[in-house]
mmCIF file with all atom_site columns, C-alpha atoms in Angstrom:
data_model
loop_
_atom_site.group_PDB
_atom_site.id
_atom_site.type_symbol
_atom_site.label_atom_id
_atom_site.label_alt_id
_atom_site.label_comp_id
_atom_site.label_asym_id
_atom_site.label_entity_id
_atom_site.label_seq_id
_atom_site.pdbx_PDB_ins_code
_atom_site.Cartn_x
_atom_site.Cartn_y
_atom_site.Cartn_z
_atom_site.occupancy
_atom_site.B_iso_or_equiv
_atom_site.pdbx_formal_charge
_atom_site.auth_seq_id
_atom_site.auth_comp_id
_atom_site.auth_asym_id
_atom_site.auth_atom_id
_atom_site.pdbx_PDB_model_num
ATOM 1   C CA . MET A 1 1   ? -14.847 -5.794  -4.918  1.00 59.00 ? 198 MET A CA 1
ATOM 2   C CA . ASN A 1 2   ? -14.724 -2.905  -2.397  1.00 67.00 ? 199 ASN A CA 1
ATOM 3   C CA . ALA A 1 3   ? -11.860 -1.889  -0.154  1.00 64.00 ? 200 ALA A CA 1
ATOM 4   C CA . GLN A 1 4   ? -12.833 -3.867  2.867   1.00 71.00 ? 201 GLN A CA 1
ATOM 5   C CA . GLU A 1 5   ? -13.390 -6.976  0.766   1.00 73.00 ? 202 GLU A CA 1
ATOM 6   C CA . THR A 1 6   ? -9.937  -6.567  -0.880  1.00 70.00 ? 203 THR A CA 1
ATOM 7   C CA . VAL A 1 7   ? -8.291  -6.195  2.646   1.00 69.00 ? 204 VAL A CA 1
ATOM 8   C CA . ASP A 1 8   ? -10.104 -9.299  3.966   1.00 70.00 ? 205 ASP A CA 1
ATOM 9   C CA . TYR A 1 9   ? -9.011  -11.260 0.803   1.00 70.00 ? 206 TYR A CA 1
ATOM 10  C CA . LEU A 1 10  ? -5.363  -10.193 1.229   1.00 68.00 ? 207 LEU A CA 1
ATOM 11  C CA . LEU A 1 11  ? -5.138  -11.045 4.736   1.00 67.00 ? 208 LEU A CA 1
ATOM 12  C CA . GLN A 1 12  ? -6.343  -14.490 4.321   1.00 67.00 ? 209 GLN A CA 1
ATOM 13  C CA . LEU A 1 13  ? -3.344  -15.282 2.304   1.00 62.00 ? 210 LEU A CA 1
ATOM 14  C CA . PRO A 1 14  ? -0.080  -16.781 3.562   1.00 57.00 ? 211 PRO A CA 1
ATOM 15  C CA . LYS A 1 15  ? 1.994   -14.964 6.181   1.00 59.00 ? 212 LYS A CA 1
ATOM 16  C CA . GLU A 1 16  ? 3.951   -12.492 3.997   1.00 63.00 ? 213 GLU A CA 1
ATOM 17  C CA . THR A 1 17  ? 2.642   -12.194 0.320   1.00 70.00 ? 214 THR A CA 1
ATOM 18  C CA . GLU A 1 18  ? 3.845   -10.248 -2.400  1.00 71.00 ? 215 GLU A CA 1
ATOM 19  C CA . TYR A 1 19  ? 1.404   -9.419  -5.364  1.00 69.00 ? 216 TYR A CA 1
ATOM 20  C CA . PHE A 1 20  ? 3.132   -8.408  -8.653  1.00 68.00 ? 217 PHE A CA 1
ATOM 21  C CA . SER A 1 21  ? 1.031   -5.954  -10.820 1.00 69.00 ? 218 SER A CA 1
ATOM 22  C CA . ASN A 1 22  ? 1.265   -6.041  -14.642 1.00 68.00 ? 219 ASN A CA 1
ATOM 23  C CA . ASP A 1 23  ? 2.939   -2.635  -14.120 1.00 75.00 ? 220 ASP A CA 1
ATOM 24  C CA . GLY A 1 24  ? 6.056   -4.080  -12.698 1.00 83.00 ? 221 GLY A CA 1
ATOM 25  C CA . THR A 1 25  ? 5.374   -2.963  -9.100  1.00 90.00 ? 222 THR A CA 1
ATOM 26  C CA . ILE A 1 26  ? 4.946   -5.228  -5.828  1.00 89.00 ? 223 ILE A CA 1
ATOM 27  C CA . LEU A 1 27  ? 2.302   -4.769  -3.090  1.00 90.00 ? 224 LEU A CA 1
ATOM 28  C CA . LYS A 1 28  ? 3.589   -6.636  -0.120  1.00 90.00 ? 225 LYS A CA 1
ATOM 29  C CA . VAL A 1 29  ? 1.171   -7.768  2.494   1.00 88.00 ? 226 VAL A CA 1
ATOM 30  C CA . ILE A 1 30  ? 2.381   -8.106  6.218   1.00 88.00 ? 227 ILE A CA 1
ATOM 31  C CA . PRO A 1 31  ? -0.481  -9.289  8.595   1.00 85.00 ? 228 PRO A CA 1
ATOM 32  C CA . LYS A 1 32  ? -0.250  -8.559  12.263  1.00 84.00 ? 229 LYS A CA 1
ATOM 33  C CA . THR A 1 33  ? 0.919   -12.132 12.978  1.00 82.00 ? 230 THR A CA 1
ATOM 34  C CA . ALA A 1 34  ? 4.133   -11.681 10.951  1.00 83.00 ? 231 ALA A CA 1
ATOM 35  C CA . GLU A 1 35  ? 7.476   -10.078 12.203  1.00 84.00 ? 232 GLU A CA 1
ATOM 36  C CA . TYR A 1 36  ? 7.317   -6.290  12.049  1.00 83.00 ? 233 TYR A CA 1
ATOM 37  C CA . PRO A 1 37  ? 9.718   -4.978  9.576   1.00 89.00 ? 234 PRO A CA 1
ATOM 38  C CA . LYS A 1 38  ? 12.397  -2.640  10.563  1.00 91.00 ? 235 LYS A CA 1
ATOM 39  C CA . LEU A 1 39  ? 12.721  1.007   9.159   1.00 93.00 ? 236 LEU A CA 1
ATOM 40  C CA . SER A 1 40  ? 15.597  0.173   7.112   1.00 93.00 ? 237 SER A CA 1
ATOM 41  C CA . ALA A 1 41  ? 13.998  -2.927  5.574   1.00 93.00 ? 238 ALA A CA 1
ATOM 42  C CA . MET A 1 42  ? 10.968  -0.933  4.543   1.00 93.00 ? 239 MET A CA 1
ATOM 43  C CA . GLN A 1 43  ? 13.078  1.914   3.032   1.00 95.00 ? 240 GLN A CA 1
ATOM 44  C CA . LYS A 1 44  ? 14.935  -0.661  0.824   1.00 93.00 ? 241 LYS A CA 1
ATOM 45  C CA . PHE A 1 45  ? 11.729  -2.174  -0.211  1.00 93.00 ? 242 PHE A CA 1
ATOM 46  C CA . VAL A 1 46  ? 9.989   0.851   -1.472  1.00 94.00 ? 243 VAL A CA 1
ATOM 47  C CA . GLY A 1 47  ? 13.158  2.621   -2.620  1.00 92.00 ? 244 GLY A CA 1
ATOM 48  C CA . GLY A 1 48  ? 13.817  5.347   -0.214  1.00 93.00 ? 245 GLY A CA 1
ATOM 49  C CA . ARG A 1 49  ? 12.129  7.440   2.511   1.00 94.00 ? 246 ARG A CA 1
ATOM 50  C CA . ILE A 1 50  ? 8.772   6.135   3.520   1.00 95.00 ? 247 ILE A CA 1
ATOM 51  C CA . GLU A 1 51  ? 5.551   7.892   3.953   1.00 95.00 ? 248 GLU A CA 1
ATOM 52  C CA . ARG A 1 52  ? 2.459   6.455   5.654   1.00 95.00 ? 249 ARG A CA 1
ATOM 53  C CA . VAL A 1 53  ? -0.989  6.350   3.977   1.00 94.00 ? 250 VAL A CA 1
ATOM 54  C CA . SER A 1 54  ? -3.563  5.388   6.625   1.00 94.00 ? 251 SER A CA 1
ATOM 55  C CA . LEU A 1 55  ? -6.830  3.389   5.627   1.00 93.00 ? 252 LEU A CA 1
ATOM 56  C CA . ALA A 1 56  ? -10.125 3.655   7.476   1.00 90.00 ? 253 ALA A CA 1
ATOM 57  C CA . ASN A 1 57  ? -9.730  0.137   8.953   1.00 89.00 ? 254 ASN A CA 1
ATOM 58  C CA . GLY A 1 58  ? -6.447  1.122   10.738  1.00 93.00 ? 255 GLY A CA 1
ATOM 59  C CA . ASP A 1 59  ? -4.191  -0.545  8.398   1.00 93.00 ? 256 ASP A CA 1
ATOM 60  C CA . ASP A 1 60  ? -1.470  1.285   6.616   1.00 95.00 ? 257 ASP A CA 1
ATOM 61  C CA . LEU A 1 61  ? 0.142   1.636   3.139   1.00 95.00 ? 258 LEU A CA 1
ATOM 62  C CA . ILE A 1 62  ? 3.925   2.332   3.312   1.00 96.00 ? 259 ILE A CA 1
ATOM 63  C CA . ILE A 1 63  ? 4.858   4.239   0.288   1.00 95.00 ? 260 ILE A CA 1
ATOM 64  C CA . TYR A 1 64  ? 7.911   5.967   -1.359  1.00 94.00 ? 261 TYR A CA 1
ATOM 65  C CA . GLU A 1 65  ? 7.887   9.509   -0.304  1.00 90.00 ? 262 GLU A CA 1
ATOM 66  C CA . GLU A 1 66  ? 9.247   10.554  -3.633  1.00 88.00 ? 263 GLU A CA 1
ATOM 67  C CA . GLY A 1 67  ? 7.371   8.083   -5.902  1.00 86.00 ? 264 GLY A CA 1
ATOM 68  C CA . LEU A 1 68  ? 5.316   10.787  -7.412  1.00 82.00 ? 265 LEU A CA 1
ATOM 69  C CA . TYR A 1 69  ? 8.184   12.613  -8.593  1.00 87.00 ? 266 TYR A CA 1
ATOM 70  C CA . ASP A 1 70  ? 10.736  10.081  -10.089 1.00 88.00 ? 267 ASP A CA 1
ATOM 71  C CA . ASP A 1 71  ? 10.149  7.580   -12.715 1.00 82.00 ? 268 ASP A CA 1
ATOM 72  C CA . SER A 1 72  ? 8.383   5.007   -10.521 1.00 85.00 ? 269 SER A CA 1
ATOM 73  C CA . PRO A 1 73  ? 5.407   3.328   -12.151 1.00 91.00 ? 270 PRO A CA 1
ATOM 74  C CA . ALA A 1 74  ? 1.882   3.633   -10.855 1.00 91.00 ? 271 ALA A CA 1
ATOM 75  C CA . ASN A 1 75  ? 1.182   0.726   -8.470  1.00 91.00 ? 272 ASN A CA 1
ATOM 76  C CA . GLN A 1 76  ? -2.328  -0.124  -9.723  1.00 88.00 ? 273 GLN A CA 1
ATOM 77  C CA . VAL A 1 77  ? -3.316  -2.836  -6.893  1.00 86.00 ? 274 VAL A CA 1
ATOM 78  C CA . ALA A 1 78  ? -2.403  -0.432  -3.994  1.00 90.00 ? 275 ALA A CA 1
ATOM 79  C CA . THR A 1 79  ? -3.889  2.654   -5.809  1.00 91.00 ? 276 THR A CA 1
ATOM 80  C CA . ARG A 1 80  ? -7.254  0.925   -6.180  1.00 88.00 ? 277 ARG A CA 1
ATOM 81  C CA . LEU A 1 81  ? -7.125  -0.244  -2.759  1.00 89.00 ? 278 LEU A CA 1
ATOM 82  C CA . PHE A 1 82  ? -6.582  3.200   -1.525  1.00 93.00 ? 279 PHE A CA 1
ATOM 83  C CA . HIS A 1 83  ? -8.948  4.976   -3.874  1.00 92.00 ? 280 HIS A CA 1
ATOM 84  C CA . ASP A 1 84  ? -11.835 2.551   -2.963  1.00 89.00 ? 281 ASP A CA 1
ATOM 85  C CA . ASP A 1 85  ? -11.103 3.109   0.814   1.00 90.00 ? 282 ASP A CA 1
ATOM 86  C CA . VAL A 1 86  ? -11.326 6.983   0.562   1.00 91.00 ? 283 VAL A CA 1
ATOM 87  C CA . GLY A 1 87  ? -14.144 6.953   -2.098  1.00 90.00 ? 284 GLY A CA 1
ATOM 88  C CA . LYS A 1 88  ? -14.463 7.850   -5.742  1.00 89.00 ? 285 LYS A CA 1
ATOM 89  C CA . GLU A 1 89  ? -15.840 11.333  -4.705  1.00 93.00 ? 286 GLU A CA 1
ATOM 90  C CA . VAL A 1 90  ? -12.707 12.060  -2.584  1.00 92.00 ? 287 VAL A CA 1
ATOM 91  C CA . VAL A 1 91  ? -10.559 11.069  -5.213  1.00 92.00 ? 288 VAL A CA 1
ATOM 92  C CA . GLN A 1 92  ? -12.217 13.081  -7.735  1.00 93.00 ? 289 GLN A CA 1
ATOM 93  C CA . GLU A 1 93  ? -12.678 16.154  -5.525  1.00 95.00 ? 290 GLU A CA 1
ATOM 94  C CA . ASN A 1 94  ? -8.906  16.210  -4.458  1.00 95.00 ? 291 ASN A CA 1
ATOM 95  C CA . GLN A 1 95  ? -7.491  15.017  -7.582  1.00 94.00 ? 292 GLN A CA 1
ATOM 96  C CA . LEU A 1 96  ? -5.719  12.341  -5.722  1.00 92.00 ? 293 LEU A CA 1
ATOM 97  C CA . PRO A 1 97  ? -2.796  10.800  -7.758  1.00 92.00 ? 294 PRO A CA 1
ATOM 98  C CA . PRO A 1 98  ? -2.131  7.094   -7.962  1.00 93.00 ? 295 PRO A CA 1
ATOM 99  C CA . LEU A 1 99  ? 0.433   5.549   -5.555  1.00 94.00 ? 296 LEU A CA 1
ATOM 100 C CA . PHE A 1 100 ? 3.777   4.724   -7.056  1.00 93.00 ? 297 PHE A CA 1
ATOM 101 C CA . GLY A 1 101 ? 6.428   1.883   -6.806  1.00 93.00 ? 298 GLY A CA 1
ATOM 102 C CA . ASN A 1 102 ? 6.628   -1.027  -4.556  1.00 94.00 ? 299 ASN A CA 1
ATOM 103 C CA . ILE A 1 103 ? 4.342   -0.495  -1.474  1.00 94.00 ? 300 ILE A CA 1
ATOM 104 C CA . ILE A 1 104 ? 4.058   -2.425  1.799   1.00 94.00 ? 301 ILE A CA 1
ATOM 105 C CA . TYR A 1 105 ? 0.481   -3.176  3.238   1.00 92.00 ? 302 TYR A CA 1
ATOM 106 C CA . LEU A 1 106 ? 0.803   -3.334  6.959   1.00 92.00 ? 303 LEU A CA 1
ATOM 107 C CA . GLU A 1 107 ? -2.131  -4.967  8.847   1.00 89.00 ? 304 GLU A CA 1
ATOM 108 C CA . GLY A 1 108 ? -2.801  -3.091  12.126  1.00 90.00 ? 305 GLY A CA 1
ATOM 109 C CA . GLY A 1 109 ? -0.828  -0.029  10.923  1.00 92.00 ? 306 GLY A CA 1
ATOM 110 C CA . LEU A 1 110 ? 2.387   1.413   11.622  1.00 86.00 ? 307 LEU A CA 1
ATOM 111 C CA . LYS A 1 111 ? 3.670   1.030   15.293  1.00 78.00 ? 308 LYS A CA 1
#
């Protein structure tokens, strides 16, 4: 499944959905039709200061800014989605790390 197929699948599910990985992390999907989360709620969910990772389709992943540097486990679901979005060559050329911890998927991106 490529990145767009994964996104299409995620957005067909109920309003707000949480996906639990076998690594103990969560990918929370928030479609455009759901109430937009407040900054404090996003920070609480990811575990601290947020950082935006934009996808080619205009959606955003909201990640924990310091996730790479603390003991957060890699979020395999979000990492695969992001790496599929940017392409294998870009990941290899830039040695992109995985995405860590709990992550929010915002359809339509950060407003």
